[in-house]
Amino acid sequence: MYHAANPISPPVILGGRRLPLVGRARMYVCGITPYDTTHLGHASTFVWADVAARVLRHAGVTVEVCRNVTDVDDVLTSAARRAGSPYDSFAAVQQFYFDHDMAALGVQRVDHEPRAHNHIDEVIALTQALLDADRAYEHDGAVYFDGERIPAQAGLAPDAARALLAEYGDDPDDPAKRTPWDVVLWSPSNAGEPAWPSPWSSGRPGWHVECAAMAMTTFGPSLDLHTGGADLRFPHHAYESAMAEAVTGVRPFARTWLHIGIVRVNGTKMSKSTGNLVFTADLLRDHPAAALRLLLIGRPWSQDWDYSPTDLDAAATRLDRLHTATGRPSSSPSAETAATRALLDDLDVVTALDIAEQEGGRTARTILAILGLT
Ligand code: ZN
């Protein structure tokens, strides 16, 4: 029988940082834009966030998890239009499938699930605060965040930052921007696009400010842990943090980050345009969900990796070996401690599972229970 109460209170290392935690941890998970079925990259990000929360809970920390839904987004609006559906009902259907996939993968329910369309007032207030702090400017009904310093703060050369801004929809060549590094806080909407009244125009918020507003509404001016896919590091998270810090003065906005490695297929990042998306629901049709979960977490969380269908068969075989190991009669208490400590040392699942498989018995039962692999 697995007991969550852990008598040892070792230091927790997350995102490469020692994270002294007293009582409660505020964790923000950058959630989905519900315009498409869950693919392996999403699944990896959210399963890892779930592992982080479970490991912290095992260490006796009360974890409060907020995972947002970006249901106001131009990519979603276009997808809904192609499907001939209003953006909000389109998002609700995609959200339903997402929830189904998360439940199948053993991702525990989150405490807060803010949706962008419910937080427009907070976005407007944050945008106004940025204008008041002289970190934003208005132009023809649009409001831009002054991002001139952000690429350097993120350690990016101008060309690299520019390419990433363009890739993620923050058009650096928009002539209305004072510098290519500025990003949209508010845009006027055209007919057929979602729109809300604001002091500047009937319009909609940009993506980065939505997350900043939802995170601050849920947790206040700072977070303990922020997670998301590694491809969100810049521009999304760099700008979200900069916006929050500019209005609150609390630095850092997030004490530590887990940027989960990218899943590739045959060396190429999964994307709609290359047509190489691997959908979670398809994999779950003929493989146990726990095998998929093991495939996602049986590696360092920060590492990019390549998916191949044979990996899933190998994960299923390993899961069988781990489950068999749990039935062995006993294991040494020091092995259990070593395996648990590995998890607290920046989520070293690889070491914890190796010890679990080797020692079996109670050690294996404990580690599989913490990781949600039972
Ligand atoms: Zn976000």
Coordinates of C-alpha atoms and ligand atoms in Angstrom, one line a residue:
M1 CA 0.0 0.0 0.0
Y2 CA 1.4 3.4 -0.9
H3 CA 1.3 6.2 1.6
A4 CA 1.7 9.8 0.5
A5 CA 3.1 11.0 3.8
N6 CA 6.8 11.1 3.5
P7 CA 8.8 11.4 6.7
I8 CA 11.9 12.8 4.9
S9 CA 11.8 16.4 3.8
P10 CA 14.6 16.5 1.4
P11 CA 15.4 19.6 -0.7
V12 CA 13.4 19.7 -4.0
I13 CA 15.3 20.6 -7.1
L14 CA 13.1 21.6 -10.1
G15 CA 14.1 23.2 -13.4
G16 CA 17.7 23.0 -12.2
R17 CA 17.0 25.1 -9.2
R18 CA 16.8 24.3 -5.5
L19 CA 13.3 25.3 -4.6
P20 CA 12.6 25.8 -0.9
L21 CA 8.9 25.1 -0.5
V22 CA 7.0 25.8 2.6
G23 CA 3.5 24.4 2.6
R24 CA 2.2 25.4 -0.7
A25 CA 3.4 25.5 -4.3
R26 CA 1.7 27.6 -7.0
M27 CA 2.2 25.9 -10.3
Y28 CA 1.1 27.4 -13.7
V29 CA 0.9 25.0 -16.6
C30 CA 0.7 26.8 -20.0
G31 CA -2.3 25.0 -21.4
I32 CA -3.7 24.2 -24.8
T33 CA -5.2 26.4 -27.6
P34 CA -8.1 24.1 -28.2
Y35 CA -8.2 24.0 -32.0
D36 CA -6.8 20.5 -32.7
T37 CA -6.7 17.0 -31.2
T38 CA -4.0 16.3 -28.6
H39 CA -0.8 15.3 -30.2
L40 CA 2.3 13.6 -28.6
G41 CA 4.0 16.9 -27.9
H42 CA 1.0 18.2 -25.9
A43 CA 0.7 14.9 -24.1
S44 CA 4.4 15.0 -23.1
T45 CA 4.1 18.6 -21.7
F46 CA 1.0 17.9 -19.6
V47 CA 2.1 14.4 -18.4
W48 CA 5.4 15.9 -17.2
A49 CA 3.5 18.7 -15.4
D50 CA 1.4 16.1 -13.7
V51 CA 4.6 14.2 -12.6
A52 CA 6.0 17.4 -11.1
A53 CA 2.8 18.0 -9.1
R54 CA 2.7 14.3 -8.0
V55 CA 6.3 14.3 -6.9
L56 CA 5.9 17.6 -4.9
R57 CA 2.8 16.2 -3.2
H58 CA 4.7 13.1 -2.3
A59 CA 7.3 15.4 -0.6
G60 CA 4.5 16.8 1.5
V61 CA 4.0 20.0 -0.4
T62 CA 0.4 21.2 -1.1
V63 CA 0.4 21.9 -4.8
E64 CA -2.1 24.1 -6.4
V65 CA -2.1 23.7 -10.2
C66 CA -3.5 26.1 -12.7
R67 CA -3.7 25.0 -16.4
N68 CA -5.2 27.6 -18.6
V69 CA -7.1 27.2 -21.8
T70 CA -6.3 29.7 -24.6
D71 CA -9.7 29.8 -26.2
V72 CA -9.2 33.3 -27.6
D73 CA -6.6 33.0 -30.3
D74 CA -6.3 33.8 -34.0
V75 CA -5.2 30.3 -34.9
L76 CA -8.3 28.9 -33.2
T77 CA -10.6 31.5 -34.8
S78 CA -9.3 30.4 -38.3
A79 CA -9.7 26.7 -37.5
A80 CA -13.2 27.3 -36.3
R81 CA -14.1 29.3 -39.4
R82 CA -12.8 26.5 -41.6
A83 CA -14.9 24.1 -39.6
G84 CA -18.0 26.4 -40.0
S85 CA -18.3 26.7 -36.2
P86 CA -18.5 29.6 -33.8
Y87 CA -15.0 29.8 -32.1
D88 CA -16.4 29.2 -28.6
S89 CA -18.3 26.0 -29.4
F90 CA -15.5 24.8 -31.5
A91 CA -13.1 25.3 -28.6
A92 CA -15.5 23.5 -26.2
V93 CA -15.6 20.4 -28.4
Q94 CA -11.8 20.3 -28.7
Q95 CA -11.5 20.8 -24.9
F96 CA -13.8 17.8 -24.4
Y97 CA -11.4 15.5 -26.4
F98 CA -8.4 17.0 -24.6
D99 CA -9.9 16.2 -21.2
H100 CA -10.6 12.7 -22.4
D101 CA -7.0 12.2 -23.5
M102 CA -5.6 13.7 -20.2
A103 CA -7.8 11.4 -18.1
A104 CA -6.7 8.4 -20.2
L105 CA -3.1 9.3 -19.6
G106 CA -3.6 9.5 -15.8
V107 CA -3.2 13.3 -15.6
Q108 CA -4.8 14.4 -12.3
R109 CA -7.5 17.0 -12.4
V110 CA -6.1 20.5 -12.0
D111 CA -7.3 23.0 -9.3
H112 CA -7.9 26.0 -11.7
E113 CA -8.7 25.9 -15.4
P114 CA -9.1 29.5 -16.4
R115 CA -10.3 30.2 -20.0
A116 CA -9.1 33.3 -21.7
H117 CA -12.6 34.4 -22.7
N118 CA -13.6 34.7 -19.0
H119 CA -10.6 37.0 -18.3
I120 CA -10.9 39.8 -20.8
D121 CA -11.5 42.3 -18.0
E122 CA -8.2 41.3 -16.3
V123 CA -6.4 41.5 -19.7
I124 CA -7.8 45.0 -20.2
A125 CA -6.7 46.0 -16.7
L126 CA -3.2 44.6 -17.2
T127 CA -2.9 46.3 -20.6
Q128 CA -4.0 49.6 -19.0
A129 CA -1.4 49.1 -16.2
L130 CA 1.3 48.6 -18.8
L131 CA 0.2 51.8 -20.6
D132 CA 0.3 53.6 -17.3
A133 CA 3.8 52.2 -16.6
D134 CA 4.9 53.5 -20.0
R135 CA 5.7 49.9 -21.1
A136 CA 3.0 49.9 -23.9
Y137 CA 1.6 52.3 -26.5
E138 CA -1.5 52.6 -28.5
H139 CA -1.8 52.8 -32.3
D140 CA -5.1 52.9 -34.2
G141 CA -7.1 50.9 -31.7
A142 CA -4.2 48.4 -31.1
V143 CA -2.0 48.3 -28.0
Y144 CA 1.6 47.1 -28.2
F145 CA 3.9 46.0 -25.4
D146 CA 7.4 47.6 -25.6
G147 CA 9.6 44.5 -25.9
E148 CA 12.8 46.2 -27.0
R149 CA 14.8 44.7 -24.1
I150 CA 13.2 41.2 -24.1
P151 CA 15.4 39.3 -26.7
A152 CA 18.6 40.4 -24.9
Q153 CA 17.1 39.4 -21.5
A154 CA 16.3 36.0 -23.0
G155 CA 19.8 35.7 -24.2
L156 CA 18.8 35.7 -27.9
A157 CA 20.6 37.4 -30.8
P158 CA 18.4 39.8 -32.7
D159 CA 18.1 37.6 -35.8
A160 CA 17.1 34.5 -33.7
A161 CA 14.6 36.5 -31.8
R162 CA 13.1 38.0 -34.9
A163 CA 12.7 34.5 -36.5
L164 CA 11.0 33.2 -33.4
L165 CA 8.6 36.1 -33.2
A166 CA 7.7 35.6 -36.8
E167 CA 7.2 31.9 -36.3
Y168 CA 4.8 32.4 -33.4
G169 CA 2.7 35.0 -35.0
D170 CA 4.2 38.2 -33.5
D171 CA 4.9 39.8 -36.8
P172 CA 8.2 41.7 -36.3
D173 CA 7.6 43.5 -39.6
D174 CA 4.3 45.1 -38.6
P175 CA 4.8 48.8 -39.5
A176 CA 2.6 49.9 -36.6
K177 CA 5.2 48.6 -34.1
R178 CA 7.9 51.0 -32.9
T179 CA 10.4 48.1 -32.7
P180 CA 10.3 44.6 -34.2
W181 CA 10.4 43.3 -30.6
D182 CA 7.1 44.7 -29.6
V183 CA 4.1 42.4 -29.3
V184 CA 0.3 42.8 -29.4
L185 CA -1.6 43.3 -26.1
W186 CA -4.8 44.3 -27.8
S187 CA -5.9 44.2 -31.5
P188 CA -9.1 45.6 -33.1
S189 CA -11.2 42.8 -34.4
N190 CA -12.6 42.5 -37.9
A191 CA -16.1 41.2 -38.6
G192 CA -16.4 37.5 -37.7
E193 CA -13.5 37.7 -35.1
P194 CA -14.2 37.5 -31.4
A195 CA -14.5 41.0 -30.0
W196 CA -14.9 42.7 -26.7
P197 CA -15.3 46.4 -25.9
S198 CA -12.2 48.1 -24.5
P199 CA -10.9 51.7 -24.1
W200 CA -9.0 51.3 -27.4
S201 CA -11.3 49.4 -29.8
S202 CA -13.7 46.6 -30.0
G203 CA -11.1 43.8 -30.1
R204 CA -9.3 40.9 -28.6
P205 CA -6.2 40.3 -26.5
G206 CA -2.9 38.9 -27.7
W207 CA -1.7 35.4 -26.5
H208 CA 1.1 36.4 -24.1
V209 CA -0.9 38.9 -22.1
E210 CA -3.8 36.4 -21.8
C211 CA -1.5 34.0 -19.9
A212 CA 0.0 36.7 -17.8
A213 CA -3.5 37.9 -16.8
M214 CA -4.8 34.3 -16.1
A215 CA -1.7 33.4 -14.0
M216 CA -1.8 36.6 -12.0
T217 CA -5.6 36.4 -11.4
T218 CA -5.1 32.9 -10.1
F219 CA -1.9 33.2 -8.1
G220 CA -1.0 36.9 -7.7
P221 CA 2.3 38.5 -8.7
S222 CA 4.5 35.4 -8.7
L223 CA 4.5 31.6 -9.1
D224 CA 6.7 28.9 -7.8
L225 CA 6.8 26.7 -10.9
H226 CA 5.8 27.5 -14.5
T227 CA 5.7 24.6 -17.0
G228 CA 5.2 24.4 -20.8
G229 CA 6.7 23.1 -23.9
A230 CA 10.3 24.2 -24.7
D231 CA 9.0 25.9 -27.8
L232 CA 7.1 28.3 -25.6
R233 CA 10.3 29.6 -23.9
F234 CA 10.5 32.5 -26.4
P235 CA 8.5 34.5 -27.3
H236 CA 5.5 33.3 -25.2
H237 CA 7.0 32.9 -21.7
A238 CA 9.7 35.6 -22.1
Y239 CA 6.9 38.2 -22.8
E240 CA 4.4 36.8 -20.4
S241 CA 7.0 37.2 -17.5
A242 CA 8.1 40.6 -18.7
M243 CA 4.5 41.9 -18.7
A244 CA 3.8 40.6 -15.2
E245 CA 7.1 41.9 -13.8
A246 CA 6.6 45.3 -15.5
V247 CA 3.4 45.9 -13.6
T248 CA 4.1 44.2 -10.3
G249 CA 7.8 44.8 -9.8
V250 CA 8.0 41.3 -8.4
R251 CA 11.0 39.4 -9.9
P252 CA 11.2 36.7 -10.9
F253 CA 7.6 36.1 -12.0
A254 CA 8.3 32.4 -11.9
R255 CA 10.8 31.0 -9.4
T256 CA 11.6 28.1 -11.7
W257 CA 10.6 26.7 -15.0
L258 CA 10.1 23.3 -16.6
H259 CA 10.4 23.6 -20.3
I260 CA 9.6 20.2 -21.6
G261 CA 11.7 18.8 -24.5
I262 CA 10.2 18.8 -28.0
V263 CA 8.9 15.5 -29.5
R264 CA 10.1 15.0 -33.1
V265 CA 9.1 12.4 -35.7
N266 CA 12.0 11.3 -37.9
G267 CA 14.0 14.3 -36.8
T268 CA 11.3 16.8 -37.6
K269 CA 9.2 18.8 -35.1
M270 CA 5.6 17.8 -35.3
S271 CA 3.5 20.3 -37.1
K272 CA 0.3 20.6 -39.1
S273 CA 2.2 22.0 -42.1
T274 CA 4.5 19.0 -42.3
G275 CA 1.6 16.6 -41.7
N276 CA 3.5 14.5 -39.3
L277 CA 1.3 14.9 -36.2
V278 CA 1.0 11.8 -34.0
F279 CA -2.3 12.0 -32.1
T280 CA -2.6 10.6 -28.6
A281 CA -6.1 9.1 -29.3
D282 CA -4.7 7.1 -32.2
L283 CA -1.9 5.6 -30.0
L284 CA -4.3 4.9 -27.2
R285 CA -6.5 2.8 -29.5
D286 CA -4.1 -0.1 -29.5
H287 CA -1.7 0.5 -26.6
P288 CA -2.1 0.7 -22.9
A289 CA -2.3 4.3 -21.7
A290 CA 0.3 3.6 -19.0
A291 CA 2.8 2.4 -21.7
L292 CA 2.4 5.7 -23.5
R293 CA 2.8 7.6 -20.2
L294 CA 6.0 5.6 -19.5
L295 CA 7.3 6.4 -23.0
L296 CA 6.8 10.1 -22.3
I297 CA 8.4 10.2 -18.9
G298 CA 11.1 7.6 -19.1
R299 CA 13.7 10.2 -20.2
P300 CA 15.1 13.5 -19.0
W301 CA 12.3 16.0 -19.1
S302 CA 14.3 18.7 -20.8
Q303 CA 15.5 16.5 -23.6
D304 CA 14.2 16.7 -27.2
W305 CA 13.5 13.3 -28.6
D306 CA 12.4 11.4 -31.6
Y307 CA 9.3 9.3 -31.6
S308 CA 9.2 5.9 -33.3
P309 CA 6.3 3.5 -33.1
T310 CA 8.6 0.7 -31.9
D311 CA 9.4 2.8 -28.8
L312 CA 5.9 2.4 -27.7
D313 CA 6.2 -1.4 -27.9
A314 CA 9.4 -1.2 -25.9
A315 CA 7.7 0.9 -23.3
A316 CA 4.9 -1.6 -23.0
T317 CA 7.4 -4.4 -22.4
R318 CA 9.2 -2.4 -19.8
L319 CA 6.0 -1.5 -18.0
D320 CA 5.3 -5.3 -17.8
R321 CA 8.8 -5.8 -16.3
L322 CA 8.1 -3.0 -13.7
H323 CA 4.8 -4.4 -12.8
T324 CA 6.3 -7.9 -12.4
A325 CA 9.0 -6.4 -10.2
T326 CA 6.4 -5.0 -7.8
G327 CA 5.4 -8.6 -6.9
R328 CA 8.8 -9.5 -5.7
P329 CA 8.9 -10.0 -1.9
S330 CA 11.0 -7.2 -0.5
S331 CA 13.4 -4.5 -1.2
S332 CA 15.8 -2.5 0.9
P333 CA 14.5 0.8 2.5
S334 CA 17.6 2.5 1.3
A335 CA 16.7 1.7 -2.3
E336 CA 13.3 3.3 -1.8
T337 CA 14.9 6.4 -0.4
A338 CA 17.4 6.6 -3.2
A339 CA 14.6 6.2 -5.8
T340 CA 12.4 8.8 -4.2
R341 CA 15.3 11.2 -3.8
A342 CA 16.1 10.8 -7.5
L343 CA 12.5 12.1 -8.3
L344 CA 13.1 15.1 -6.0
D345 CA 16.4 15.8 -7.8
D346 CA 14.8 17.6 -10.8
L347 CA 12.5 14.7 -11.6
D348 CA 15.1 12.1 -12.4
V349 CA 12.6 9.5 -13.5
V350 CA 15.3 7.5 -15.4
T351 CA 17.2 6.8 -12.2
A352 CA 14.1 6.2 -10.1
L353 CA 12.7 3.6 -12.6
D354 CA 16.1 1.9 -12.9
I355 CA 16.2 1.5 -9.1
A356 CA 12.6 0.4 -9.0
E357 CA 13.1 -2.3 -11.7
Q358 CA 16.3 -3.6 -10.1
E359 CA 15.0 -3.6 -6.5
G360 CA 11.3 -4.5 -7.1
G361 CA 9.0 -5.0 -4.2
R362 CA 7.9 -2.0 -2.2
T363 CA 10.4 0.3 -3.9
A364 CA 8.8 -0.4 -7.3
R365 CA 5.3 -0.1 -5.9
T366 CA 6.1 3.3 -4.4
I367 CA 7.8 4.7 -7.5
L368 CA 5.1 3.5 -9.9
A369 CA 2.4 5.0 -7.6
I370 CA 4.1 8.4 -7.4
L371 CA 4.6 8.4 -11.2
G372 CA 1.0 7.3 -11.9
L373 CA 2.1 4.2 -13.7
T374 CA 0.0 1.7 -11.8
Ligands
ZN1 ZN 0.9 30.5 -21.7

